[in-house]
mmCIF file of C-alpha atoms and ligand atoms in Angstrom:
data_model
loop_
_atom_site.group_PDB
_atom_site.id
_atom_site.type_symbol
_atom_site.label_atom_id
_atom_site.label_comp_id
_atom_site.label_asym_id
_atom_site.label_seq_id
_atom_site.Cartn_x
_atom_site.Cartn_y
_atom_site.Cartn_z
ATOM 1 C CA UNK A 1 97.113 88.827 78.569
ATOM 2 C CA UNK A 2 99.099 91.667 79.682
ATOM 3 C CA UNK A 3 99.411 92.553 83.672
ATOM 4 C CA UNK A 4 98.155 96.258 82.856
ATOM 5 C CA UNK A 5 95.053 94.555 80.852
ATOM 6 C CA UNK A 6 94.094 91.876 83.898
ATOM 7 C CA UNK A 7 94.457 94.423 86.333
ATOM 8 C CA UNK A 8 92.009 96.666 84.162
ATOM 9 C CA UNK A 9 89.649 93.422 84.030
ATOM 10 C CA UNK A 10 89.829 93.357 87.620
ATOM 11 C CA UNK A 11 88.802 96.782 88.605
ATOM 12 C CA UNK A 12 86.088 97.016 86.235
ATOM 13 C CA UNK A 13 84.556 93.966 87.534
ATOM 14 C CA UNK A 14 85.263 94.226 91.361
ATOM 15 C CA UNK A 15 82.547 95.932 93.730
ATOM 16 C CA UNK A 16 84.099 96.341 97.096
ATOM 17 C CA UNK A 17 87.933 97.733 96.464
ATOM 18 C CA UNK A 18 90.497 98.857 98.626
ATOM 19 C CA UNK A 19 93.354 100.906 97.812
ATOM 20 C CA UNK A 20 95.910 100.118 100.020
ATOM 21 C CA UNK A 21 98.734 102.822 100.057
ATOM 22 C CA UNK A 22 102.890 103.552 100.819
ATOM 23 C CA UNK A 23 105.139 105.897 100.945
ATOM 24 C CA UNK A 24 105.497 105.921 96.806
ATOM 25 C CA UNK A 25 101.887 106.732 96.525
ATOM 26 C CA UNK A 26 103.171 110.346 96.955
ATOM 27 C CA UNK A 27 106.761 109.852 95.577
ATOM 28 C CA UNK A 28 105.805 111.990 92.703
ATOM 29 C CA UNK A 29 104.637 114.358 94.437
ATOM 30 C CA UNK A 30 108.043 115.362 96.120
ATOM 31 C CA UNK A 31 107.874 114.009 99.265
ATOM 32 C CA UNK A 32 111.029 112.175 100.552
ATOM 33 C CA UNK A 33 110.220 109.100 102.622
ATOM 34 C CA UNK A 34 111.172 109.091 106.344
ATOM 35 C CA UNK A 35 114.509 108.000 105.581
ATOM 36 C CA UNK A 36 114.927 110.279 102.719
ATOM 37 C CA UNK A 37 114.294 112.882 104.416
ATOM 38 C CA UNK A 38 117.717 112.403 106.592
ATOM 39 C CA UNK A 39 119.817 114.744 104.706
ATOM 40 C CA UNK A 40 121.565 118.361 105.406
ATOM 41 C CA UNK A 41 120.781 119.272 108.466
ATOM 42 C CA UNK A 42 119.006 116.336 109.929
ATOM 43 C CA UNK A 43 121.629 113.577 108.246
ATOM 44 C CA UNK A 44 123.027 112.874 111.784
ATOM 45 C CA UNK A 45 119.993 111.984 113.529
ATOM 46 C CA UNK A 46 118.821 108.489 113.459
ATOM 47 C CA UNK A 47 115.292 107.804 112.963
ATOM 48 C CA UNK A 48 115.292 106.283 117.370
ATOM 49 C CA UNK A 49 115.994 110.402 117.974
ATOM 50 C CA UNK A 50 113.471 111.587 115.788
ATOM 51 C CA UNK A 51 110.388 108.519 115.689
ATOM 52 C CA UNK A 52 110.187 107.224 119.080
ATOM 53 C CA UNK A 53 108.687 108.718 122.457
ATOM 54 C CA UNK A 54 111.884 108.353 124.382
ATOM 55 C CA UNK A 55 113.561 110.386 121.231
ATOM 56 C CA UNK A 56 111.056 113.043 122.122
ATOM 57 C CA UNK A 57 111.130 112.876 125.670
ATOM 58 C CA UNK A 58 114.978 113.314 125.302
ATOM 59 C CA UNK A 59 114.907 116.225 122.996
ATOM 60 C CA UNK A 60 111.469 117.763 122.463
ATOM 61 C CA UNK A 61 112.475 120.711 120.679
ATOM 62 C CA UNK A 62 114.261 119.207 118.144
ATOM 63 C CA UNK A 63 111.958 116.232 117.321
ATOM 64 C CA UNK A 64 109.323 119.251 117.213
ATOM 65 C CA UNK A 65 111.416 121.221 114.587
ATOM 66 C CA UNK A 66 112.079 117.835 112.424
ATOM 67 C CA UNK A 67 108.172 117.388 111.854
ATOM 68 C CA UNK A 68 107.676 121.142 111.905
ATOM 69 C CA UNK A 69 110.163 121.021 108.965
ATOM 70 C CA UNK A 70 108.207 118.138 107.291
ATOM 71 C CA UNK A 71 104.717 119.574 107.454
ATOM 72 C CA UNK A 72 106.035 122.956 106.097
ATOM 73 C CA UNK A 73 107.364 120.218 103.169
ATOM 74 C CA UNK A 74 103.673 118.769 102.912
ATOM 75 C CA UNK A 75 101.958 122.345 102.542
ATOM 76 C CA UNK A 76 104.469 122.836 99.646
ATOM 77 C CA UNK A 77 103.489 119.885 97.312
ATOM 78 C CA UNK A 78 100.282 119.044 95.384
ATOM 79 C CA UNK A 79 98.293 115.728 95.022
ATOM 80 C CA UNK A 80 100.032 113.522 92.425
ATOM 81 C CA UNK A 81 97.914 111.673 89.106
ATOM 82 C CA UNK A 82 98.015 108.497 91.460
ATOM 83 C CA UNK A 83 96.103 110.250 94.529
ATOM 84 C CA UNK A 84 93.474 112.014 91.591
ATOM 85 C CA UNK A 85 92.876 108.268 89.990
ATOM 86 C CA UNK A 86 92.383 106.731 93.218
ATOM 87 C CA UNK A 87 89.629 109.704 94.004
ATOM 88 C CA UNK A 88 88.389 109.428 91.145
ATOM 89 C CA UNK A 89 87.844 105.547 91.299
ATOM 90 C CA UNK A 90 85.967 106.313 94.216
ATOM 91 C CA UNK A 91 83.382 107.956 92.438
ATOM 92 C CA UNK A 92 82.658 105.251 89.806
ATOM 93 C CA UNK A 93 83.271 102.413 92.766
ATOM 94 C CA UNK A 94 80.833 103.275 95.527
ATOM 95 C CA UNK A 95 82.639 102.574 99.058
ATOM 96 C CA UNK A 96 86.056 102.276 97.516
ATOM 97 C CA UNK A 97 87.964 102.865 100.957
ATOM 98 C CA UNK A 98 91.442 103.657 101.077
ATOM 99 C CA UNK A 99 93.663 102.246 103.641
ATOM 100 C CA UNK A 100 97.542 104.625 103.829
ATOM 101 C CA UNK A 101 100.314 104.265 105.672
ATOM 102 C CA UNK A 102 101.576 107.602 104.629
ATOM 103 C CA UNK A 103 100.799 110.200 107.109
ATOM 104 C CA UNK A 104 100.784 113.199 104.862
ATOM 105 C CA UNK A 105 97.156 114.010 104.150
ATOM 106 C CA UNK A 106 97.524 114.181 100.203
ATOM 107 C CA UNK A 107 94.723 111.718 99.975
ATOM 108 C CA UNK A 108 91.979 113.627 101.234
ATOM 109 C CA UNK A 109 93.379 116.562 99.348
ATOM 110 C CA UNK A 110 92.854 114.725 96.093
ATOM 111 C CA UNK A 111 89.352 114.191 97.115
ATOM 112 C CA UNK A 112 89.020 110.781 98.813
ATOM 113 C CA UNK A 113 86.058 110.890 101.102
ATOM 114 C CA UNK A 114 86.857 107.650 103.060
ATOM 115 C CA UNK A 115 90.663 107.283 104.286
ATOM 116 C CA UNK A 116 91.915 105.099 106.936
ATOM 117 C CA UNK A 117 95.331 106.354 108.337
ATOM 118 C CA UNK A 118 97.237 103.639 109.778
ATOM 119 C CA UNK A 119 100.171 105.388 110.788
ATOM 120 C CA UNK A 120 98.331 108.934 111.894
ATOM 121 C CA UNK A 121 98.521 112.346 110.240
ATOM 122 C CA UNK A 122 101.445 114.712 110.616
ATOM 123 C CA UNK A 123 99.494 117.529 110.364
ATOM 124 C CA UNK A 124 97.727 116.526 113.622
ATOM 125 C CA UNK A 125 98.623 116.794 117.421
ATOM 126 C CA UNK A 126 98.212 114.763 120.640
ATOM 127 C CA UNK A 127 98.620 115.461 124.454
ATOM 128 C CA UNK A 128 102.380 113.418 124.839
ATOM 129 C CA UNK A 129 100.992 112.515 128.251
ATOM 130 C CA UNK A 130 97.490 111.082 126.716
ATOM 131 C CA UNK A 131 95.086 113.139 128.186
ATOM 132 C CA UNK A 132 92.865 112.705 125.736
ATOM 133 C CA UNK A 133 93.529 115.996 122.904
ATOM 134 C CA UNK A 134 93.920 115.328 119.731
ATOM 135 C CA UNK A 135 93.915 118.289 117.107
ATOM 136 C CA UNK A 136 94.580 119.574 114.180
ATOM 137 C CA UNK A 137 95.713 123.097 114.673
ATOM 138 C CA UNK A 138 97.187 124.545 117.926
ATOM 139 C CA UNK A 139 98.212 127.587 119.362
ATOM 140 C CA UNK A 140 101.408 128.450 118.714
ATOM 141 C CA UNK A 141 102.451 130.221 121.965
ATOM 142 C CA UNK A 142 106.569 130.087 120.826
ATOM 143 C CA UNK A 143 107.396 126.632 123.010
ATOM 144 C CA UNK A 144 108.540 124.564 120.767
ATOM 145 C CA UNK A 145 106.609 122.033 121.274
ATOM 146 C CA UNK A 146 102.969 124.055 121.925
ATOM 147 C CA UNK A 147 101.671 122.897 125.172
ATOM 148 C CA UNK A 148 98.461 120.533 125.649
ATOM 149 C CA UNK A 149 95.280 123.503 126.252
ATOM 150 C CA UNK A 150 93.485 121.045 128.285
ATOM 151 C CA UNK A 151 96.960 119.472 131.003
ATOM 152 C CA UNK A 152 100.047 121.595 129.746
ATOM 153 C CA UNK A 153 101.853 118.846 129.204
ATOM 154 C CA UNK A 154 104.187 118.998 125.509
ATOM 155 C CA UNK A 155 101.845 118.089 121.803
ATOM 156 C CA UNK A 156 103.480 115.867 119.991
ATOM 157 C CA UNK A 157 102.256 114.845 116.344
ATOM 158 C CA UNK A 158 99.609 112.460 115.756
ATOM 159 C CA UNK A 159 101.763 109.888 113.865
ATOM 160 C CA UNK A 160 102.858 106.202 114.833
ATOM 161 C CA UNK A 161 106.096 106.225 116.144
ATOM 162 C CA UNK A 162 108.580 103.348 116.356
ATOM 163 C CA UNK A 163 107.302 100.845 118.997
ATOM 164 C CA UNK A 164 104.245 102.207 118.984
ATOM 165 C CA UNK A 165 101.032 100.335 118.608
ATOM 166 C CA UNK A 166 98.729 101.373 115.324
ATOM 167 C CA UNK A 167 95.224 103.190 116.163
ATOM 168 C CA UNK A 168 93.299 100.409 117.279
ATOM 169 C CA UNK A 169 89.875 101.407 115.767
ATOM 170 C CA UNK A 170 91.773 102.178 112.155
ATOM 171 C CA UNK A 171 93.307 98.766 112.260
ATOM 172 C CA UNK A 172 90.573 96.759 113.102
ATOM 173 C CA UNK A 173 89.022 98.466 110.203
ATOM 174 C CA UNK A 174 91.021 98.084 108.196
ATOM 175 C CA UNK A 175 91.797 94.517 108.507
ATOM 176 C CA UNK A 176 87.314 94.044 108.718
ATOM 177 C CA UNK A 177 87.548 95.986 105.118
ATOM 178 C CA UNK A 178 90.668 93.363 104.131
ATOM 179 C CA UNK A 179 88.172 90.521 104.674
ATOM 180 C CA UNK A 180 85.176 91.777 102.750
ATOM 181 C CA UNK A 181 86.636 93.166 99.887
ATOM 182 C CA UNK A 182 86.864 91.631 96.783
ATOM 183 C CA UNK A 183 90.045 93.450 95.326
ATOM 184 C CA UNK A 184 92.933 95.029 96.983
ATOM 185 C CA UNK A 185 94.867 97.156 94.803
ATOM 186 C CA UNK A 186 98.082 97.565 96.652
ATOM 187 C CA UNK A 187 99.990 100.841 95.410
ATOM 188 C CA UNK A 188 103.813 102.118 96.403
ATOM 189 C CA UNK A 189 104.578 99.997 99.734
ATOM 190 C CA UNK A 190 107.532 97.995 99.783
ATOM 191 C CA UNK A 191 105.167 95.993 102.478
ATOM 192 C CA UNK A 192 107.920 95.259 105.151
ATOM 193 C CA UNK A 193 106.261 96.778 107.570
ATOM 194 C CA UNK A 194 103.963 95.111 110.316
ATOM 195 C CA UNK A 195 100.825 95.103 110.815
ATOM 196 C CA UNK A 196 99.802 96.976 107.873
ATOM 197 C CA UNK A 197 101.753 94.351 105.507
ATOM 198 C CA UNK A 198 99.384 91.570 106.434
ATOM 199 C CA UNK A 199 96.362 93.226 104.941
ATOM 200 C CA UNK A 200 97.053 91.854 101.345
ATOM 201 C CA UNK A 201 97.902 88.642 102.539
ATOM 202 C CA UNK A 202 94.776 88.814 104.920
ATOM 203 C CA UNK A 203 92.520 89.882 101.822
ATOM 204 C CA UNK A 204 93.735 87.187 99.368
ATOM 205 C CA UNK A 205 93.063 84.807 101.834
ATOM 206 C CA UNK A 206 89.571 85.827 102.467
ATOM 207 C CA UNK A 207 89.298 85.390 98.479
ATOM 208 C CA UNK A 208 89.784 88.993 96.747
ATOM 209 C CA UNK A 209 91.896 89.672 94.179
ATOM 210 C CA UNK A 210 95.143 91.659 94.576
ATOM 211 C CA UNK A 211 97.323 93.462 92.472
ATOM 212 C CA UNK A 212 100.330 95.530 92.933
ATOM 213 C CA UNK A 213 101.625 98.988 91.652
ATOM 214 C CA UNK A 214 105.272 99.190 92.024
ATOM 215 C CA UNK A 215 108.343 99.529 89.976
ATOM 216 C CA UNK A 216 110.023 97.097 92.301
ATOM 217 C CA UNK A 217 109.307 93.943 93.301
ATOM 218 C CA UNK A 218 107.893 93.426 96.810
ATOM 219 C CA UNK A 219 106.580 90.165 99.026
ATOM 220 C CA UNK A 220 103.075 91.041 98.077
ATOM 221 C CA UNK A 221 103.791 89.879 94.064
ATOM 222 C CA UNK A 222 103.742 86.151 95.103
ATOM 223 C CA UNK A 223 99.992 86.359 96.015
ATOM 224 C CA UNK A 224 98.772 88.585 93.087
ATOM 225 C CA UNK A 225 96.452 88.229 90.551
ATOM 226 C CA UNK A 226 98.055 90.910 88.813
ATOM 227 C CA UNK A 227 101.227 93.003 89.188
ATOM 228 C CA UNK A 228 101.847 96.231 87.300
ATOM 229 C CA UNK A 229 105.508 97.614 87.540
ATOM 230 C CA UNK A 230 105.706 101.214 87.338
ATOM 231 C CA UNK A 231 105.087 104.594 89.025
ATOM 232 C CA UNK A 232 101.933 104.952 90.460
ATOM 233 C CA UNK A 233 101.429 107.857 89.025
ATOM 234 C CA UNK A 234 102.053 106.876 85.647
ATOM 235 C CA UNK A 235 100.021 103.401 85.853
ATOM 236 C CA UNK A 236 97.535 104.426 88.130
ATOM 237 C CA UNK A 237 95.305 106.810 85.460
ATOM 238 C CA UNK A 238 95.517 103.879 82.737
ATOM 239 C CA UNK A 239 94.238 100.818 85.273
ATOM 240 C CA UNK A 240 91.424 103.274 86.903
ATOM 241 C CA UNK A 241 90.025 104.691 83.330
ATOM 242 C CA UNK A 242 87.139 102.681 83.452
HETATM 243 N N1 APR B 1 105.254 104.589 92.420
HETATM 244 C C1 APR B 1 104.947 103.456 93.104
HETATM 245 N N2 APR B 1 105.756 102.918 94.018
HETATM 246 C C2 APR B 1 106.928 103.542 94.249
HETATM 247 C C3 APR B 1 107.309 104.721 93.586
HETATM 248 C C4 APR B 1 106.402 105.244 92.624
HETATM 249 N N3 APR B 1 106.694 106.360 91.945
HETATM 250 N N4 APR B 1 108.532 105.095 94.052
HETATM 251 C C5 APR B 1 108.872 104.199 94.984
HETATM 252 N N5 APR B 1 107.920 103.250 95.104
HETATM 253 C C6 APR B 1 107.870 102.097 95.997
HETATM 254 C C7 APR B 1 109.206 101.525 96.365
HETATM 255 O O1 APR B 1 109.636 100.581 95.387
HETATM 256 C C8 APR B 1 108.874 100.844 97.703
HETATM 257 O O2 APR B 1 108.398 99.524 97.507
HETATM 258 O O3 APR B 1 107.320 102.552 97.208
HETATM 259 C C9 APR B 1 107.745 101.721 98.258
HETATM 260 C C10 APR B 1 108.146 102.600 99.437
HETATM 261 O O4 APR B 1 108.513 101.754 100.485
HETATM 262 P P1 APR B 1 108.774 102.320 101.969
HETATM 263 O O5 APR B 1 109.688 103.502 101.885
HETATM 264 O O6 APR B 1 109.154 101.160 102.802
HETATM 265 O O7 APR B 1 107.349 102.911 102.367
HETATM 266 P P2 APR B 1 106.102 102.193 103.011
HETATM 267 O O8 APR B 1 105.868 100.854 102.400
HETATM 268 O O9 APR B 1 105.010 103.195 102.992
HETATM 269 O O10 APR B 1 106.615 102.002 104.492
HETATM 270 C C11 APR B 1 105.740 101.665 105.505
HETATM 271 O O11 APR B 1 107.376 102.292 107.170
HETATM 272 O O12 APR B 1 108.914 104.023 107.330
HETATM 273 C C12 APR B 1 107.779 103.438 107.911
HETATM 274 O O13 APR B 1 105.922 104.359 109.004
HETATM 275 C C13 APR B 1 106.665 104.438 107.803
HETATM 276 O O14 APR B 1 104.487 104.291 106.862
HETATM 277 C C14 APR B 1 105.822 103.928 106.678
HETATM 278 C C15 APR B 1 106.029 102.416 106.760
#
């Protein structure tokens, strides 16, 4: 039997899925992972300036303008096939959550109702000093960054930064949904990076099924049922056209 053909098998039969997303979830829809993003006038930053609190602290402005710069990217681009089959699994799969480590929204756009972001949503904003804001739109009162409404002190975006811990709540979700489900279709991560990367590992041990999406190989492949190489946005439509 074929990977693409188990996989299939899989999904029809399974009850309680998650979706378990990267960064090349949305690769065909344009957007250049962190480190892709480096180029022309941002190619001599590292990502310590531009991903960690002390980068920001250092240089607000410009870590401002970098994610300014991405979000304006983000508006640009349209849900991919991948993010419209995963939506639309939802609908024949009852409770199909989807668990992303991509922070760019493009999820909910293509219609998923339940989305756990584990590394936070660019198109958000927090108080830097933790007083307790979080939003998604803010005044922009030309600072660079905006200024908390509630303690003046700088917004930052909403997204896990280097050295940062994940959202507690999100995780602990996440890793509850890990253990109960009985397939965990793991699409566009190169799964390198922890905590998220243990969720597979977590849900095979609790007994699901997982299968991969990826045209490379990743860590993940030695514990699944199934793995598909490909795009996900290619692949993606065929496994979920139940
Ligand atoms: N379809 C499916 N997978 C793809 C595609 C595609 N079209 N194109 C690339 N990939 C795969 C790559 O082979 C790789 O395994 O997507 C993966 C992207 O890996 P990373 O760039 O490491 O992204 P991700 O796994 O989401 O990284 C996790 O690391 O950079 C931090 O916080 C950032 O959330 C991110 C985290």
């Amino acid at each position: 039997m074929t990977a693409e053909r188990r996989a299939r098998e899989l999904i029809a039969k399974a009850a309680r899925i998650v979706v378990f997303t990267g960064a090349g979830v949305s690769a065909e829809s344009g957007i250049p992972t962190f480190r892709d993003a480096l180029t022309g006038l941002w190619a001599n930053y590292d990502p310590e300036q531009l991903a960690t609190e002390q980068g920001f602290r250092a240089n607000p402005s410009l870590v401002w303008d970098w994610y300014a710069e991405r979000r304006r990217r983000i508006a640009d681009v349209q849900p991919n096939a991948a993010h419209h089959a995963i939506a639309r699994l939802e609908r024949a799969k009852p409770g199909l959550l989807v668990v992303t480590q991509n922070v760019d929204g493009l999820h909910q756009r293509a219609g998923s109702t339940d989305v756990i972001e584990l590394h936070g949503n660019i198109l958000r904003v927090k108080c830097l000093e933790g007083c307790g804001v979080v939003q998604q739109g803010w005044q922009d009162d030309e600072r660079s960054p905006p200024r908390c409404p509630r303690c003046g002190a700088p917004l930052r975006p909403d997204v896990v930064w280097f050295g940062e811990y994940l959202p507690e709540s999100a995780l602990l979700r996440a890793q509850q949904a890990a253990a109960d489900c009985d397939l965990m279709l793991v699409v566009g991560t190169s799964a390198l990076v922890y905590p998220a990367a243990e969720l597979p590992f977590a849900a095979a041990r609790a007994g699901a099924a997982v299968i991969t999406v990826n045209p490379e190989p990743t860590p993940v492949d030695e514990i699944a049922a199934a793995r598909v190489p490909g795009k996900a946005a290619e692949v993606l439509p065929r496994l979920t056209a139940l």
